[in-house]
Short mmCIF file of C-alpha atoms in Angstrom, two decimals:
data_model
loop_
_atom_site.label_atom_id
_atom_site.label_comp_id
_atom_site.label_asym_id
_atom_site.label_seq_id
_atom_site.Cartn_x
_atom_site.Cartn_y
_atom_site.Cartn_z
CA MET O 1 43.09 147.69 98.28
CA ALA O 2 45.65 148.13 95.56
CA HIS O 3 45.30 146.27 92.31
CA ALA O 4 47.48 143.22 91.76
CA VAL O 5 48.53 144.68 88.41
CA GLU O 6 48.04 148.24 87.34
CA ILE O 7 49.08 149.44 83.91
CA ARG O 8 48.88 153.11 82.96
CA ASP O 9 49.36 154.55 79.49
CA LEU O 10 51.72 151.79 78.39
CA HIS O 11 53.58 152.36 75.13
CA LYS O 12 56.10 150.05 73.51
CA SER O 13 57.90 150.53 70.22
CA PHE O 14 60.36 148.28 68.44
CA GLY O 15 62.28 150.76 66.32
CA ASP O 16 59.68 152.56 64.23
CA LEU O 17 57.03 149.97 64.91
CA GLU O 18 54.69 150.99 67.69
CA VAL O 19 53.28 147.79 69.14
CA LEU O 20 51.48 149.19 72.18
CA LYS O 21 49.79 152.54 71.76
CA GLY O 22 48.69 153.47 75.24
CA VAL O 23 47.20 150.63 77.23
CA ASP O 24 45.47 151.06 80.58
CA PHE O 25 44.14 148.22 82.60
CA THR O 26 44.17 146.52 85.97
CA VAL O 27 43.98 143.03 87.39
CA ASP O 28 42.61 142.57 90.87
CA GLU O 29 43.85 140.01 93.34
CA GLY O 30 42.39 136.56 92.70
CA GLN O 31 41.10 137.61 89.29
CA VAL O 32 41.68 135.74 86.05
CA VAL O 33 42.00 138.08 83.09
CA CYS O 34 42.24 136.67 79.58
CA VAL O 35 43.71 138.79 76.81
CA ILE O 36 42.52 137.85 73.33
CA GLY O 37 43.14 139.37 69.94
CA PRO O 38 44.63 138.74 66.51
CA SER O 39 48.35 138.03 66.18
CA GLY O 40 50.35 141.22 66.06
CA SER O 41 47.80 143.00 68.22
CA GLY O 42 50.40 143.50 70.98
CA LYS O 43 48.91 141.16 73.54
CA SER O 44 52.10 139.13 74.08
CA THR O 45 54.14 142.32 74.26
CA LEU O 46 51.73 143.61 76.88
CA LEU O 47 52.25 140.48 78.94
CA ARG O 48 56.02 140.67 78.56
CA CYS O 49 55.93 144.27 79.74
CA VAL O 50 54.24 143.19 82.97
CA ASN O 51 57.40 141.39 84.12
CA LEU O 52 59.66 143.72 82.17
CA LEU O 53 61.02 141.11 79.76
CA GLU O 54 60.28 144.00 77.43
CA GLN O 55 61.19 147.45 78.67
CA PRO O 56 58.19 149.74 78.05
CA THR O 57 58.93 152.81 75.98
CA LYS O 58 56.56 154.86 78.11
CA GLY O 59 54.04 154.32 80.85
CA LYS O 60 53.79 152.79 84.27
CA VAL O 61 53.58 149.15 85.34
CA THR O 62 52.79 148.49 88.98
CA VAL O 63 52.62 144.97 90.36
CA GLY O 64 51.58 144.34 93.96
CA GLY O 65 52.13 147.97 94.83
CA VAL O 66 55.70 148.05 93.44
CA GLU O 67 56.29 150.17 90.38
CA LEU O 68 58.43 148.01 88.06
CA THR O 69 59.06 150.82 85.61
CA ASP O 70 60.90 152.75 88.33
CA PRO O 71 64.55 152.68 87.17
CA ASP O 72 65.77 152.02 90.72
CA VAL O 73 63.56 149.00 91.36
CA ASP O 74 65.24 145.63 92.04
CA ILE O 75 63.77 143.90 89.03
CA ASP O 76 65.08 140.45 90.01
CA ALA O 77 63.34 140.69 93.37
CA ALA O 78 60.15 141.94 91.72
CA ARG O 79 60.14 139.12 89.14
CA ARG O 80 60.32 136.53 91.94
CA ARG O 81 56.72 137.36 92.76
CA LEU O 82 55.62 136.79 89.16
CA GLY O 83 55.43 133.40 87.50
CA MET O 84 55.67 133.26 83.72
CA VAL O 85 54.70 130.46 81.36
CA PHE O 86 55.87 130.71 77.76
CA GLN O 87 54.37 129.50 74.51
CA SER O 88 57.53 127.50 73.78
CA PHE O 89 57.85 126.14 77.38
CA ASN O 90 61.53 127.20 77.64
CA LEU O 91 62.43 124.40 80.02
CA PHE O 92 66.14 124.02 80.66
CA PRO O 93 67.07 121.05 78.45
CA HIS O 94 70.31 120.25 80.30
CA LEU O 95 68.51 119.67 83.60
CA THR O 96 66.07 116.95 84.65
CA VAL O 97 62.44 117.82 85.27
CA LEU O 98 63.06 117.87 89.02
CA GLN O 99 66.16 120.07 88.66
CA ASN O 100 64.21 122.42 86.40
CA VAL O 101 61.75 123.02 89.19
CA MET O 102 64.45 123.18 91.87
CA ILE O 103 67.11 125.41 90.38
CA ALA O 104 65.51 128.80 90.90
CA GLN O 105 64.30 127.80 94.37
CA ARG O 106 67.86 126.91 95.29
CA ARG O 107 69.70 129.74 93.55
CA VAL O 108 67.20 132.56 93.93
CA LEU O 109 65.19 131.81 97.06
CA LYS O 110 68.19 130.02 98.66
CA ARG O 111 65.99 127.17 99.84
CA GLY O 112 67.73 124.07 101.16
CA LYS O 113 68.03 121.03 98.94
CA ASN O 114 65.45 118.95 100.80
CA GLU O 115 62.92 121.74 101.05
CA ALA O 116 63.32 122.63 97.37
CA GLU O 117 62.94 119.01 96.34
CA ARG O 118 59.82 118.55 98.44
CA ILE O 119 58.23 121.69 97.00
CA ALA O 120 59.25 120.65 93.49
CA ARG O 121 57.71 117.18 93.87
CA ASP O 122 54.52 118.65 95.36
CA ASN O 123 54.10 121.00 92.44
CA LEU O 124 54.94 118.36 89.84
CA ASP O 125 52.34 116.07 91.41
CA LYS O 126 49.84 118.89 91.38
CA VAL O 127 50.19 119.34 87.60
CA GLY O 128 50.19 115.57 87.03
CA VAL O 129 53.78 114.97 85.92
CA GLY O 130 55.14 113.72 89.25
CA ALA O 131 56.20 110.46 87.60
CA LYS O 132 58.55 112.24 85.21
CA CYS O 133 60.90 113.75 87.77
CA ASP O 134 64.06 112.16 86.42
CA ALA O 135 63.30 112.61 82.71
CA PHE O 136 64.89 115.35 80.64
CA PRO O 137 62.53 117.87 79.02
CA PRO O 138 63.08 116.76 75.39
CA GLN O 139 61.81 113.29 76.37
CA LEU O 140 58.41 114.67 77.34
CA SER O 141 55.39 115.53 75.22
CA GLY O 142 54.60 119.19 74.72
CA GLY O 143 51.71 119.02 77.16
CA GLN O 144 53.93 117.47 79.82
CA GLN O 145 56.65 120.05 79.20
CA GLN O 146 54.20 122.89 79.59
CA ARG O 147 52.89 121.45 82.83
CA VAL O 148 56.46 121.17 84.13
CA ALA O 149 56.93 124.82 83.17
CA ILE O 150 53.83 125.70 85.20
CA ALA O 151 55.16 123.71 88.17
CA ARG O 152 58.51 125.48 87.81
CA ALA O 153 56.81 128.86 88.07
CA LEU O 154 54.51 127.77 90.92
CA ALA O 155 57.43 126.49 93.00
CA MET O 156 58.51 130.10 93.46
CA ASP O 157 55.21 130.88 95.26
CA PRO O 158 54.26 133.67 92.86
CA GLU O 159 51.51 136.16 93.65
CA LEU O 160 50.62 136.40 89.99
CA MET O 161 50.95 134.03 87.05
CA LEU O 162 51.46 135.24 83.50
CA PHE O 163 50.61 132.87 80.66
CA ASP O 164 51.78 133.71 77.14
CA GLU O 165 49.72 131.57 74.76
CA PRO O 166 50.47 128.48 76.83
CA THR O 167 48.66 126.06 74.52
CA SER O 168 49.50 127.50 71.11
CA ALA O 169 52.48 125.21 70.52
CA LEU O 170 50.65 122.04 71.58
CA ASP O 171 49.03 119.28 69.58
CA PRO O 172 45.25 119.65 69.89
CA GLU O 173 44.79 116.53 72.00
CA LEU O 174 47.31 117.80 74.59
CA VAL O 175 45.71 121.21 75.06
CA GLY O 176 43.12 119.93 77.53
CA ASP O 177 45.68 118.71 80.10
CA VAL O 178 47.30 122.12 80.31
CA LEU O 179 44.00 123.99 80.41
CA SER O 180 42.68 121.82 83.22
CA VAL O 181 45.79 122.57 85.27
CA MET O 182 45.19 126.27 84.67
CA ARG O 183 41.52 125.89 85.57
CA ASP O 184 42.47 124.28 88.90
CA LEU O 185 44.91 127.07 89.53
CA ALA O 186 42.22 129.67 88.92
CA ARG O 187 39.85 127.81 91.22
CA ASP O 188 42.49 127.91 93.98
CA GLY O 189 42.41 131.68 93.77
CA MET O 190 45.61 132.41 91.83
CA THR O 191 45.72 135.80 90.17
CA MET O 192 46.26 135.10 86.48
CA LEU O 193 46.84 137.10 83.32
CA VAL O 194 46.43 134.83 80.32
CA VAL O 195 47.08 135.58 76.67
CA THR O 196 45.18 132.89 74.80
CA HIS O 197 43.26 131.79 71.75
CA GLU O 198 41.22 129.29 73.75
CA MET O 199 37.83 130.99 73.76
CA SER O 200 36.04 128.28 75.68
CA PHE O 201 38.67 128.51 78.40
CA ALA O 202 38.37 132.28 78.51
CA ARG O 203 34.61 132.03 78.67
CA GLU O 204 34.59 129.50 81.44
CA VAL O 205 37.47 130.62 83.65
CA ALA O 206 38.06 134.33 83.08
CA ASP O 207 36.58 136.97 85.33
CA ARG O 208 37.32 139.49 82.64
CA VAL O 209 38.23 139.32 78.98
CA VAL O 210 40.28 141.99 77.25
CA PHE O 211 40.18 142.21 73.47
CA MET O 212 43.19 143.91 71.91
CA ASP O 213 43.78 144.97 68.34
CA GLY O 214 46.34 147.28 66.81
CA GLY O 215 48.13 147.97 70.08
CA VAL O 216 45.10 149.20 72.00
CA ILE O 217 42.37 147.66 74.11
CA VAL O 218 39.26 147.67 71.96
CA GLU O 219 36.86 146.13 74.39
CA GLU O 220 36.91 144.62 77.84
CA GLY O 221 34.43 143.20 80.30
CA PRO O 222 32.96 139.96 81.58
CA PRO O 223 33.43 137.04 79.16
CA ASP O 224 29.74 136.72 78.43
CA GLN O 225 29.75 140.29 77.27
CA VAL O 226 33.01 140.40 75.28
CA ILE O 227 32.80 136.91 73.78
CA GLY O 228 29.05 136.44 74.03
CA ALA O 229 27.82 139.83 72.91
CA PRO O 230 30.73 141.89 71.54
CA GLN O 231 30.03 145.57 70.99
CA HIS O 232 32.68 146.34 68.40
CA ALA O 233 32.84 145.19 64.79
CA ARG O 234 36.54 144.34 65.16
CA THR O 235 35.78 142.05 68.09
CA ARG O 236 32.99 140.37 66.16
CA THR O 237 35.19 139.82 63.11
CA PHE O 238 37.96 138.36 65.22
CA LEU O 239 35.66 136.06 67.17
CA LYS O 240 34.01 134.81 64.02
CA ARG O 241 37.41 133.96 62.55
CA VAL O 242 38.49 132.14 65.68
CA LEU O 243 35.27 130.33 66.48
CA ASP O 244 34.22 129.40 62.96
CA PRO O 245 37.27 129.59 60.67
CA THR O 246 35.51 127.78 57.82
CA HIS O 247 33.03 130.60 57.31
CA ALA O 248 35.32 133.41 58.36
CA GLU O 249 35.03 135.10 54.99
CA ASP O 250 31.23 135.27 55.14
CA ASP O 251 29.82 138.69 55.77
CA VAL O 252 30.04 139.32 59.51
CA SER O 253 27.73 142.27 59.62
CA ALA O 254 24.92 140.15 58.24
CA GLY O 255 24.35 138.54 61.62
CA GLN O 256 22.92 140.39 64.61
CA ASP O 257 25.00 141.09 67.70
CA GLY O 258 26.39 137.96 69.25
CA ALA O 259 25.84 135.87 66.17
CA ALA O 260 29.51 135.00 66.05
CA ALA O 261 29.60 133.59 69.53
CA ASP O 262 26.41 131.68 69.02
CA SER O 263 27.75 129.75 66.09
CA PRO O 264 28.81 126.35 67.45
CA PRO O 265 31.02 124.65 68.15
CA ALA O 266 33.32 126.70 70.32
CA ARG O 267 36.42 124.60 70.80
CA MET I 1 79.89 109.70 38.89
CA ALA I 2 78.41 106.34 38.00
CA ASP I 3 74.80 107.35 38.43
CA GLN I 4 75.47 110.54 36.56
CA SER I 5 76.35 108.54 33.48
CA MET I 6 73.37 106.26 34.11
CA THR I 7 70.93 109.12 34.09
CA ALA I 8 72.54 110.58 31.04
CA GLU I 9 72.18 107.36 29.11
CA PRO I 10 68.50 107.42 28.11
CA ALA I 11 69.03 110.81 26.56
CA GLY I 12 72.09 109.44 24.77
CA PRO I 13 70.99 108.84 21.19
CA ALA I 14 68.83 111.94 21.04
CA GLY I 15 71.39 114.08 22.82
CA ARG I 16 74.25 113.09 20.50
CA ALA I 17 75.76 116.16 18.99
CA PRO I 18 75.30 116.13 15.23
CA GLY I 19 78.61 115.67 13.46
CA GLY I 20 80.38 115.27 16.87
CA SER I 21 82.16 112.19 18.19
CA ARG I 22 80.20 108.99 18.14
CA LEU I 23 81.13 108.05 21.71
CA SER I 24 78.40 108.32 24.30
CA PRO I 25 79.25 110.23 27.49
CA ARG I 26 79.29 106.92 29.34
CA LYS I 27 81.91 105.41 27.01
CA LYS I 28 83.98 108.56 27.11
CA GLN I 29 84.00 108.45 30.88
CA ARG I 30 84.98 104.78 30.88
CA ILE I 31 87.98 105.47 28.63
CA SER I 32 89.08 108.47 30.69
CA ARG I 33 88.83 106.41 33.88
CA GLY I 34 90.93 103.64 32.28
CA VAL I 35 93.64 106.09 31.29
CA GLN I 36 93.74 107.48 34.83
CA TYR I 37 94.21 104.00 36.29
CA VAL I 38 97.04 103.19 33.89
CA ILE I 39 98.89 106.39 34.85
CA LEU I 40 98.33 105.75 38.54
CA ILE I 41 99.68 102.17 38.35
CA ALA I 42 102.67 103.32 36.34
CA ALA I 43 103.46 105.97 38.94
CA VAL I 44 103.21 103.49 41.83
CA VAL I 45 105.46 101.01 40.04
CA ALA I 46 108.00 103.71 39.22
CA VAL I 47 108.12 104.91 42.83
CA ALA I 48 108.49 101.34 44.07
CA PHE I 49 111.39 100.65 41.73
CA LEU I 50 113.21 103.95 41.99
CA THR I 51 113.04 104.25 45.76
CA ASN I 52 116.05 103.21 47.74
CA TRP I 53 114.09 101.12 50.24
CA GLN I 54 117.14 100.01 52.09
CA GLY I 55 118.41 103.54 52.53
CA LEU I 56 114.97 104.64 53.71
CA ALA I 57 114.74 101.82 56.19
CA GLN I 58 118.22 102.68 57.46
CA ASN I 59 117.23 106.28 58.00
CA PHE I 60 113.62 106.16 59.07
CA ALA I 61 112.95 102.72 60.48
CA LYS I 62 116.11 101.57 62.13
CA MET I 63 114.99 99.18 64.82
CA ASP I 64 117.79 99.65 67.31
CA VAL I 65 117.42 103.42 67.15
CA ALA I 66 113.68 103.11 67.54
CA ARG I 67 114.26 100.94 70.58
CA GLN I 68 116.34 103.71 72.16
CA ALA I 69 113.31 105.98 72.04
CA PHE I 70 111.41 103.72 74.40
CA PRO I 71 110.17 104.09 77.04
CA ASP I 72 111.08 107.77 77.28
CA VAL I 73 108.97 108.70 74.27
CA PHE I 74 105.91 107.82 76.35
CA THR I 75 107.00 108.39 79.94
CA VAL I 76 108.68 111.73 79.35
CA ALA I 77 107.92 113.17 75.93
CA LEU I 78 104.26 112.24 75.49
CA ARG I 79 103.61 112.99 79.13
CA ASN I 80 105.03 116.48 78.75
CA THR I 81 103.19 117.07 75.49
CA ILE I 82 99.99 116.24 77.31
CA ILE I 83 100.90 118.45 80.28
CA TYR I 84 101.57 121.43 78.00
CA THR I 85 98.44 120.78 75.94
CA VAL I 86 96.04 120.16 78.81
CA GLY I 87 97.45 123.13 80.70
CA GLY I 88 97.04 125.39 77.67
CA PHE I 89 93.58 123.98 77.04
CA VAL I 90 92.31 124.46 80.59
CA PHE I 91 93.63 128.00 80.99
CA GLY I 92 92.76 128.79 77.38
CA SER I 93 89.16 127.67 77.96
CA LEU I 94 88.84 129.82 81.06
CA GLY I 95 90.42 132.80 79.32
CA GLY I 96 88.32 132.12 76.24
CA LEU I 97 85.12 132.03 78.29
CA LEU I 98 86.02 135.33 79.94
CA LEU I 99 86.80 136.88 76.54
CA ALA I 100 83.59 135.50 75.03
CA LEU I 101 81.52 136.99 77.85
CA MET I 102 83.35 140.30 77.44
CA ARG I 103 82.79 140.15 73.70
CA LEU I 104 79.03 139.78 74.27
CA SER I 105 78.90 142.24 77.16
CA SER I 106 76.80 145.38 76.97
CA VAL I 107 79.76 147.27 78.42
CA ARG I 108 81.54 148.75 75.44
CA PRO I 109 85.14 148.85 76.77
CA TYR I 110 84.88 145.14 77.61
CA ARG I 111 83.84 144.42 74.05
CA TRP I 112 86.72 146.47 72.69
CA ILE I 113 89.31 144.75 74.87
CA ALA I 114 88.02 141.33 73.86
CA ILE I 115 87.93 142.18 70.15
CA VAL I 116 91.46 143.59 70.20
CA TYR I 117 92.83 140.56 72.03
CA ILE I 118 91.06 138.07 69.80
CA GLU I 119 92.04 139.78 66.56
CA ILE I 120 95.70 140.12 67.58
CA PHE I 121 96.29 136.64 68.86
CA ARG I 122 94.29 134.84 66.20
CA GLY I 123 96.21 136.78 63.59
CA LEU I 124 99.72 136.07 64.88
CA PRO I 125 101.61 132.84 64.18
CA ALA I 126 101.82 130.75 67.33
CA LEU I 127 105.57 130.54 66.89
CA LEU I 128 105.86 134.31 67.20
CA ILE I 129 104.10 134.18 70.54
CA PHE I 130 106.54 131.59 71.83
CA LEU I 131 109.45 133.74 70.70
CA LEU I 132 107.87 136.68 72.55
CA ILE I 133 107.68 134.63 75.71
CA LEU I 134 111.31 133.72 75.26
CA PHE I 135 112.21 137.42 75.18
CA LEU I 136 109.86 138.42 77.98
CA PRO I 137 112.57 138.48 80.69
CA LEU I 138 114.55 140.90 78.53
CA ALA I 139 111.63 143.26 78.18
CA LEU I 140 110.61 143.02 81.81
CA PRO I 141 113.73 142.54 83.91
CA GLY I 142 113.11 140.42 86.95
CA PHE I 143 109.87 139.03 85.56
CA GLU I 144 109.58 135.29 85.57
CA VAL I 145 106.72 133.19 84.28
CA PRO I 146 105.39 131.21 87.26
CA GLY I 147 105.82 127.47 86.92
CA GLY I 148 109.19 127.65 85.18
CA THR I 149 109.47 125.80 81.89
CA TYR I 150 106.04 124.24 82.19
CA GLY I 151 104.64 127.67 82.97
CA GLN I 152 106.20 129.18 79.85
CA GLY I 153 104.92 126.43 77.58
CA VAL I 154 101.46 126.54 79.09
CA LEU I 155 101.41 130.35 78.90
CA GLY I 156 102.22 130.32 75.20
CA LEU I 157 99.51 127.78 74.41
CA THR I 158 97.04 129.61 76.66
CA ILE I 159 97.56 132.89 74.83
CA VAL I 160 96.93 131.19 71.49
CA SER I 161 94.04 128.95 72.51
CA SER I 162 92.13 131.56 74.51
CA ALA I 163 91.72 133.66 71.37
CA TYR I 164 90.32 130.70 69.42
CA MET I 165 88.24 129.42 72.33
CA ALA I 166 86.74 132.88 72.76
CA GLU I 167 85.29 132.79 69.26
CA THR I 168 84.06 129.20 69.60
CA LEU I 169 82.42 129.89 72.94
CA ARG I 170 80.88 133.11 71.69
CA ALA I 171 79.19 131.13 68.92
CA GLY I 172 78.06 128.59 71.51
CA LEU I 173 76.64 131.25 73.83
CA GLN I 174 74.78 132.84 70.95
CA ALA I 175 73.37 129.47 69.90
CA VAL I 176 71.49 129.08 73.20
CA PRO I 177 67.92 130.22 72.47
CA LYS I 178 66.89 133.58 73.87
CA GLY I 179 63.90 131.93 75.58
CA GLN I 180 66.31 130.21 77.96
CA THR I 181 67.56 133.51 79.34
CA GLU I 182 64.01 134.85 79.46
CA ALA I 183 62.80 131.83 81.41
CA ALA I 184 65.69 132.14 83.84
CA ARG I 185 65.18 135.89 84.30
CA SER I 186 61.43 135.45 84.74
CA LEU I 187 62.21 133.11 87.65
CA GLY I 188 64.01 135.98 89.33
CA MET I 189 67.57 135.02 88.42
CA SER I 190 70.00 137.87 87.90
CA HIS I 191 71.77 138.19 84.57
CA SER I 192 74.95 136.58 85.86
CA ARG I 193 73.05 133.80 87.67
CA ALA I 194 71.13 133.02 84.47
CA MET I 195 74.44 132.86 82.61
CA ILE I 196 76.07 130.55 85.14
CA SER I 197 73.14 128.19 85.75
CA VAL I 198 71.41 128.13 82.39
CA VAL I 199 73.25 129.61 79.41
CA ILE I 200 76.89 128.62 79.92
CA PRO I 201 76.19 124.92 80.67
CA GLN I 202 74.20 124.67 77.44
CA ALA I 203 76.79 126.62 75.45
CA ILE I 204 79.53 124.26 76.62
CA ARG I 205 77.53 121.26 75.40
CA ILE I 206 77.12 122.93 72.04
CA VAL I 207 80.83 123.63 71.61
CA ILE I 208 82.17 120.23 72.72
CA PRO I 209 82.69 118.90 69.16
CA PRO I 210 84.51 121.96 67.76
CA THR I 211 86.49 122.17 70.99
CA THR I 212 87.73 118.63 70.56
CA ASN I 213 89.16 119.67 67.21
CA GLN I 214 90.72 122.67 68.88
CA PHE I 215 92.35 120.38 71.41
CA VAL I 216 93.92 118.41 68.57
CA SER I 217 95.35 121.51 66.95
CA LEU I 218 96.62 122.69 70.34
CA LEU I 219 98.33 119.34 70.79
CA LYS I 220 100.14 119.92 67.53
CA ASP I 221 100.97 123.50 68.49
CA SER I 222 102.58 122.22 71.68
CA SER I 223 105.50 121.21 69.47
CA LEU I 224 106.41 124.91 69.44
CA VAL I 225 107.63 124.51 73.02
CA LEU I 226 110.75 123.31 71.18
CA PHE I 227 111.64 126.96 70.62
CA LEU I 228 111.66 127.74 74.33
CA GLY I 229 114.92 125.81 74.50
CA VAL I 230 113.62 123.23 76.93
CA SER I 231 115.73 120.27 77.86
CA GLY I 232 115.95 117.20 80.05
CA GLU I 233 112.77 116.30 81.85
CA TYR I 234 110.78 119.11 80.16
CA VAL I 235 111.06 117.94 76.53
CA GLU I 236 107.87 117.23 74.67
CA LEU I 237 107.48 114.94 71.68
CA THR I 238 108.91 117.08 68.90
CA LYS I 239 111.94 118.25 70.89
CA PHE I 240 112.50 114.70 72.07
CA GLY I 241 112.45 113.35 68.52
CA ASN I 242 114.66 116.14 67.27
CA ASP I 243 117.27 115.60 70.02
CA LEU I 244 117.39 111.85 69.61
CA ALA I 245 117.63 112.20 65.85
CA SER I 246 120.64 114.49 66.29
CA THR I 247 122.48 112.24 68.71
CA THR I 248 121.89 109.13 66.64
CA SER I 249 122.26 110.90 63.28
CA ASN I 250 119.18 109.04 62.20
CA ALA I 251 115.64 110.10 61.33
CA THR I 252 113.92 107.12 62.96
CA PRO I 253 113.03 109.01 66.17
CA ILE I 254 111.10 111.56 64.08
CA LEU I 255 109.02 108.71 62.68
CA VAL I 256 108.45 107.26 66.15
CA VAL I 257 107.38 110.64 67.48
CA GLY I 258 105.14 111.21 64.49
CA LEU I 259 103.37 107.91 65.09
CA THR I 260 102.99 108.83 68.76
CA TYR I 261 101.22 112.06 67.78
CA LEU I 262 98.88 110.13 65.50
CA LEU I 263 98.17 107.69 68.31
CA VAL I 264 96.50 110.58 70.13
CA THR I 265 95.23 112.83 67.35
CA ILE I 266 93.45 110.25 65.17
CA PRO I 267 91.26 108.80 67.98
CA LEU I 268 90.47 112.34 69.14
CA GLY I 269 89.52 113.30 65.59
CA TYR I 270 87.14 110.34 65.42
CA LEU I 271 85.73 111.25 68.81
CA ALA I 272 85.03 114.80 67.62
CA GLY I 273 83.31 113.42 64.54
CA ARG I 274 81.12 111.11 66.59
CA LEU I 275 80.20 113.83 69.06
CA GLU I 276 79.22 115.99 66.13
CA THR I 277 76.92 113.37 64.60
CA ARG I 278 75.42 112.62 67.97
CA GLN I 279 74.68 116.28 68.52
CA ALA I 280 73.26 116.65 65.02
CA LYS I 281 70.88 113.77 65.75
CA GLY I 282 69.92 115.18 69.15
CA ARG I 283 68.65 118.43 67.68
#
């Protein structure tokens, strides 16, 4: 059985700046993989390389058995099988919520109007914004906009969903709505690759957690291992900063392994 | 001005230059303002007395001549002005959109063609372009602009406006956030589909206010149709006013035509302003 996503020796440079310095990893079908790490660690770039929004400088990206880095691949066709959710939602502001979810179905999948509308309404109901069909995106809260963005991606029946810090632009009290939608999605067996700072989400939902720093994967494994008992000092430092920002400057090495993750409360 | 002098006042006594004039800045300003008003009133009075009002009225506001202008000034002249302008605007917008897309294209020759066109036709006086059109049949024997006189007028305005519209639309296309294209592409849309369904509709909304202003200047440029030597049913406002002024040896038609232009341009100008404020609020 092929992996849902297979990445081999992925490099990406922006000019002289090398953001990814050789990344290898895989996501299996039905798995939820969370990528964590400090900002600038290359985790968003990694995600954007998976659907080729960034063209890798070197390396191989294979999704569902199709090598996307092959120059002759039909990238539009390949992207149809991947859903992407952005940090800044990127809803189309000139279209209503319903039209946002319908447009790619109509124009890309060539679905009929009635079918597209039915699928759009189903998905909007599923993420809990079914009542907002006729609103325009700027009229919605951030949490609602992000859920519409998830519905928009789901309406294309993707095999894999990519989430690029989906809750980072949200007010704290709206984060939960989006995370619960993602949790349901994971429960339904969707293959997901999630870049996030939500450690409690990663711990609860992820099958595997990948910690990145400086353009490489430092550590990966089950969440209880990577978040609960990190092996590397860099992972421990990062987790301590994220989980307990107030005491981030305290000496990390003073605690024994796992001390960082034990310090409550994880948000 | 007023609050400037107010704020300066508390510092007044301390700030007074030693050995300088004893007038505070506020008093100085008051005197200067007074002098300006006196000069202004004197000028208005002088103009009012020295002007030959009767002569002016005879030449610019002669009622029976003005009456001759109606209803043709609306039914023929204004109508034609609007035909030329709208025609030039529609084709200019389409041409401008094409040029803007070429200008932003990753294909280098497209960019070059667009840049050359835009630079040439923004840099030339509109009148020169109309003269060129006039001489086109000489340069290309047998060639005729489709649509006859209307076609020629519209062609001239299209050539001019497409160059300006190209730059406006390019700015609009670039103002659409990159995330919009990324979202569209990530949904499997091709580059051109993303442009048509997502980027261009938003760019058009962004450029509506500046485009309204462009429409107004195009409306004024339509007066250059005069130089195509149009006559009869094809005359637009300026030509109409000019002809009637010649036949009646009186300048009143010019005034009538001028007011007709303002009837259209001033409301459009206000509309552009309002659209601009509305858009500024919406962001």
